Amino acid sequence: MSLRLGKRIATRFRNPNSQLCISLEVVLVDHIVQHIFGDVDR
């Protein structure tokens, strides 16, 4: 799943017209990572 997401982000980085989508996905990934690590800490 994360590999597919990484490929999607890489595709967006190659497309300069998708800066907004990149920002949104980076924020989303960051939120998911924080959620996962929060669960691990518990």
PDB file of C-alpha atoms in Angstrom:
ATOM      1  CA  MET A   1       0.000   0.000   0.000  1.00  0.00           C
ATOM      2  CA  SER A   2       2.738   2.477   0.946  1.00  0.00           C
ATOM      3  CA  LEU A   3       4.654   1.503  -2.196  1.00  0.00           C
ATOM      4  CA  ARG A   4       1.661   2.397  -4.342  1.00  0.00           C
ATOM      5  CA  LEU A   5       1.303   5.703  -2.507  1.00  0.00           C
ATOM      6  CA  GLY A   6       5.009   6.407  -3.032  1.00  0.00           C
ATOM      7  CA  LYS A   7       4.632   5.785  -6.762  1.00  0.00           C
ATOM      8  CA  ARG A   8       1.657   8.152  -6.892  1.00  0.00           C
ATOM      9  CA  ILE A   9       3.632  10.856  -5.086  1.00  0.00           C
ATOM     10  CA  ALA A  10       6.622  10.327  -7.402  1.00  0.00           C
ATOM     11  CA  THR A  11       4.341  10.682 -10.425  1.00  0.00           C
ATOM     12  CA  ARG A  12       2.952  13.912  -9.012  1.00  0.00           C
ATOM     13  CA  PHE A  13       6.469  15.269  -8.396  1.00  0.00           C
ATOM     14  CA  ARG A  14       7.261  14.730 -12.092  1.00  0.00           C
ATOM     15  CA  ASN A  15       4.162  16.803 -12.953  1.00  0.00           C
ATOM     16  CA  PRO A  16       4.793  20.458 -11.952  1.00  0.00           C
ATOM     17  CA  ASN A  17       1.084  21.266 -12.344  1.00  0.00           C
ATOM     18  CA  SER A  18       0.179  19.141  -9.297  1.00  0.00           C
ATOM     19  CA  GLN A  19       1.907  21.126  -6.538  1.00  0.00           C
ATOM     20  CA  LEU A  20      -1.332  21.342  -4.553  1.00  0.00           C
ATOM     21  CA  CYS A  21      -1.911  17.593  -4.765  1.00  0.00           C
ATOM     22  CA  ILE A  22       1.661  16.996  -3.569  1.00  0.00           C
ATOM     23  CA  SER A  23       1.120  19.240  -0.548  1.00  0.00           C
ATOM     24  CA  LEU A  24      -2.162  17.544   0.312  1.00  0.00           C
ATOM     25  CA  GLU A  25      -0.702  14.046   0.002  1.00  0.00           C
ATOM     26  CA  VAL A  26       2.374  14.963   2.047  1.00  0.00           C
ATOM     27  CA  VAL A  27       0.125  16.298   4.817  1.00  0.00           C
ATOM     28  CA  LEU A  28      -2.034  13.174   4.605  1.00  0.00           C
ATOM     29  CA  VAL A  29       0.969  10.822   4.741  1.00  0.00           C
ATOM     30  CA  ASP A  30       2.405  12.786   7.676  1.00  0.00           C
ATOM     31  CA  HIS A  31      -0.908  12.478   9.526  1.00  0.00           C
ATOM     32  CA  ILE A  32      -1.059   8.710   8.866  1.00  0.00           C
ATOM     33  CA  VAL A  33       2.548   8.235  10.017  1.00  0.00           C
ATOM     34  CA  GLN A  34       1.893  10.185  13.212  1.00  0.00           C
ATOM     35  CA  HIS A  35      -1.238   8.089  13.827  1.00  0.00           C
ATOM     36  CA  ILE A  36       0.719   4.838  13.339  1.00  0.00           C
ATOM     37  CA  PHE A  37       3.548   5.939  15.628  1.00  0.00           C
ATOM     38  CA  GLY A  38       0.990   7.155  18.189  1.00  0.00           C
ATOM     39  CA  ASP A  39      -0.545   3.671  18.198  1.00  0.00           C
ATOM     40  CA  VAL A  40       2.915   2.115  18.589  1.00  0.00           C
ATOM     41  CA  ASP A  41       3.714   4.376  21.551  1.00  0.00           C
ATOM     42  CA  ARG A  42       0.612   3.176  23.374  1.00  0.00           C
TER      43      ARG A  42
END
